[in-house]
Amino acid sequence: MASLHTNYLGISSPNPFWLASAPPTDKLINVLRAFEAGWGGVVWKTLGSQIKNVSSRYSAVDYHGSRVMGLNNIELISDRPLELNLREIKECIRLFPNRAMIVSLMADNDRESWHELIRKVEDTGAHGLELNFGCPHGMTERGMGAAVGQDPAIARLVTEWVMEAATIPVITKLTPNVHSVVPTGRAAVEAGSQGLSLINTIQSVTGVDLDTFIPNPNVGGKSTFGGYCGPAVKPIALKMLTTIAQDPVTRKAPISGIGGISTWKDAAEFMLLGATTVQVCTAVMKHGFRIIEGLCEGLNNWMDEKGFRQITDFIGLSVPTLTQWEELDLNYHIVARIDPAKCIHCGLCYIACEDASHQSISLTSGDPYNTYAVKEEECVGCNLCKLVCPVDGCITMVEQRVGPEYLNWKQFQEKGLPLNDH
Amino acid sequence: MAITNNRLTPGEYVENFGDIHPPFETRDAALVEANRCLYCYDAPCTKSCPTGIDVPKFIKQIATDDLKGAARTIFISNIMGGGCSRVCPVEKLCEGACVYNLMEEKPISIARLQRLPTDEAMRRKWPLFVRKPALGKRVAIVGAGPAGLSAAHVLSREGIDVTIYEKEARGGGLMTYGVAAYKVTPDYCAEELEYILSLGGITIQYNTSLGKDLTLQHLREQYDAVFLAFGVGLARRLDIPGEELAGVVNALKFIYDIRTEGFPAVPVGDKVAVIGMGMTAIDAATQARRLGAGEVTLVYRRTETEMPCTQKELEIARQDGCRIHWLAAPQAVIGAGGHVTGLRCERMELGPPDAGGRRSPQPTGETFTLDVDMVIKATGQMPFEELALDAGVGHRGGKVAVDGAGATSLPGVFAGGDCVNGGKEVVDAVQAGKLSAAAILSYLQITH
């Protein structure tokens, strides 16, 4: 059986699954339950200046009958007294010494405040610090959170202050509310941050109540932009993660991946694209800490099947396969093929191709079942039919190379090859 | 042994005749089912619905909280979409065609979903259709059953004033009078009728029979067009000895009595034989059991492969404890003192396929006698041949002859539904009404 043991900047945890800095990690009672359930580590909910929270705090996007495809929150950092948090952190470390205890920080914007907060947190015996440069709501209006992360110069300055005081590993958490996460990531790494975590939540409005006309979440008749997370943001997180894993400066810092991780499969994907650990929040907010069992077992079984003995065997394995569009092979060509034995005659492939792609599927009327077949000479190999087909394995994409040799766009232009004529 | 009524307590009647297709209890439950729908293109369910209801569209509308839109989608194709959601043999129509069947998955509960917006529309009296301004044209319809009402609704929407002549005291036709009460209650039928008529422009003259109270000639003189939708008549005769004995009843009359007189009033035997294996036979057999008959036996001269009822209907009969004698042809009703005491049947065997490919039953000479005190005949209905003759329209064996658009041999006279097809489903009659209405509009040169 493969080992899930994780070493992140010298911080050891029995598995790569950490709980992200969020409501599930804001007090002793939760964190102890999480550790009892088997979580590898936690990032304690952000400590910093004193704040008050509002009610309500969350709103969600449901999709096609499934709840909480995406979750939005307008909750701020911990609203509990600092001393109470520190006492509880210390107690959790005493009771579960083999789990990772990272503490998220967001001090006021001056060197002294950061130094004082770091000293107090390090006194608890915590294993690492995570700098919250990403919270997109509330705190930004006070110049904190994403207001720091969105400006590489400020991020660099604050990281430098942190590194003057910190004696334990520092992870900088990046905001996705930028055109690219790389500049701030570089600034943090160049200023000494040993690790990077991403993504924080994405600014959002999840919807508007069609009876009251007030966007949600509704706080006494008003709302505010919140931070979006959950399965809906996973593809955006994976893209941003990859840019950090590929950049020559930021790739030196091990990554803790965050953004819609709900299953072991999500975790494996984040790790293949460069994450050493993964942080989970929304899935736990929906289902509780018990999901850790399935996460560990699923990842373990997959590793066994693929012959990976430890997680370092596959971390970052897929990073080199993400390349520039111009490097893609124009001679690679696939066409769709429909297996008539598996086809249930729903017509979804046909109408998608007919209305939205290349009119490459033929319809032969039947009563009540039509027959659908691919016109291979028309098929551009876009995958759309396969994506909308409700039957696994009914539509397969078959390779039919245009030419035997690799041919990218530059070479195509140099050779003066003809463009499409229809 | 005796045929008596009032066999059960009031509570037992309520329980036995409760709704067999309960609606979704909650919006959430309906949404789970609605969201299973794949939203097929050129959907097999729609193509398998005689009225062509756009099923994926109305299910999507349910899933997106547009019940009003869903109701209109249903009613625009089938104004009796509420009643049909209760009485349609969906397992051989829309649900039978659902592509999930091909995945060995449970098909979408289309009928149950269809009930949700149609019930809501009727409960809240949504005015989903607005009549066009009156055109000063008048059409007479004979029969306020599904075909007549369907045609009336289409015609009135287009601004035509419609008068329906109905021989019974209530509208709805066989929906009101000829379907098992656990599928659709008489109260529901009354509400459905009221909802259809709420469009306006439709008047019903009850207790008025063609051939008795009025003539087709009169209607042709008074109206711009006439639509005949008078349905079919009584049960086909068995033409076997003993058919006149007390205790031999026809299934439609039996069902009619249950629906008009109330459950306790309808007499039923201790041991009942039902002859036939169509939907009406099943409705009669199961309701005989539910009225308190001790033993009910269905007698059918062919096998399960050839039976006209659906598998689901057969299951209902079996679950109600009805026994079935396959390959048994009634030979004589046996009696004593003028009352039924038994039914002698001959065992049959299936011969080679006939010209139509159906294997027809052949007598074996072997007989057996069922010990019964009541025999219900459900071997199909006879067309109103005399009515057709009197009216002077062309017919085939009593069934009114029409062209593809529903026109009869007489100019301006159209026909549709059971009086043309000899007796099919409610949903077929609704479609026939729609098609005939379209033909009438063309005849009257009204563009729609």
Tab-separated table of C-alpha atoms in Angstrom, chain B residues 9 17 35 58 82 96 102 111 152 184 189-190 282 346 411 442:
chain	number	residue	atom	x	y	z
B	9	THR	CA	-67.275	0.076	5.455
B	17	PHE	CA	-60.430	3.689	-4.339
B	35	ASN	CA	-33.519	17.024	-13.052
B	58	PHE	CA	-42.260	21.046	-19.796
B	82	GLY	CA	-54.189	16.601	-16.484
B	96	GLY	CA	-42.145	3.356	-22.449
B	102	LEU	CA	-32.317	1.612	-23.005
B	111	ALA	CA	-47.050	11.275	-15.991
B	152	ALA	CA	-64.046	22.801	-28.941
B	184	VAL	CA	-59.321	9.544	-12.002
B	189	CYS	CA	-63.276	15.119	-14.239
B	190	ALA	CA	-65.765	17.820	-13.296
B	282	ILE	CA	-58.748	-4.654	-15.972
B	346	GLU	CA	-63.225	-23.995	-23.639
B	411	PRO	CA	-69.568	18.564	-46.660
B	442	SER	CA	-59.357	25.221	-43.001
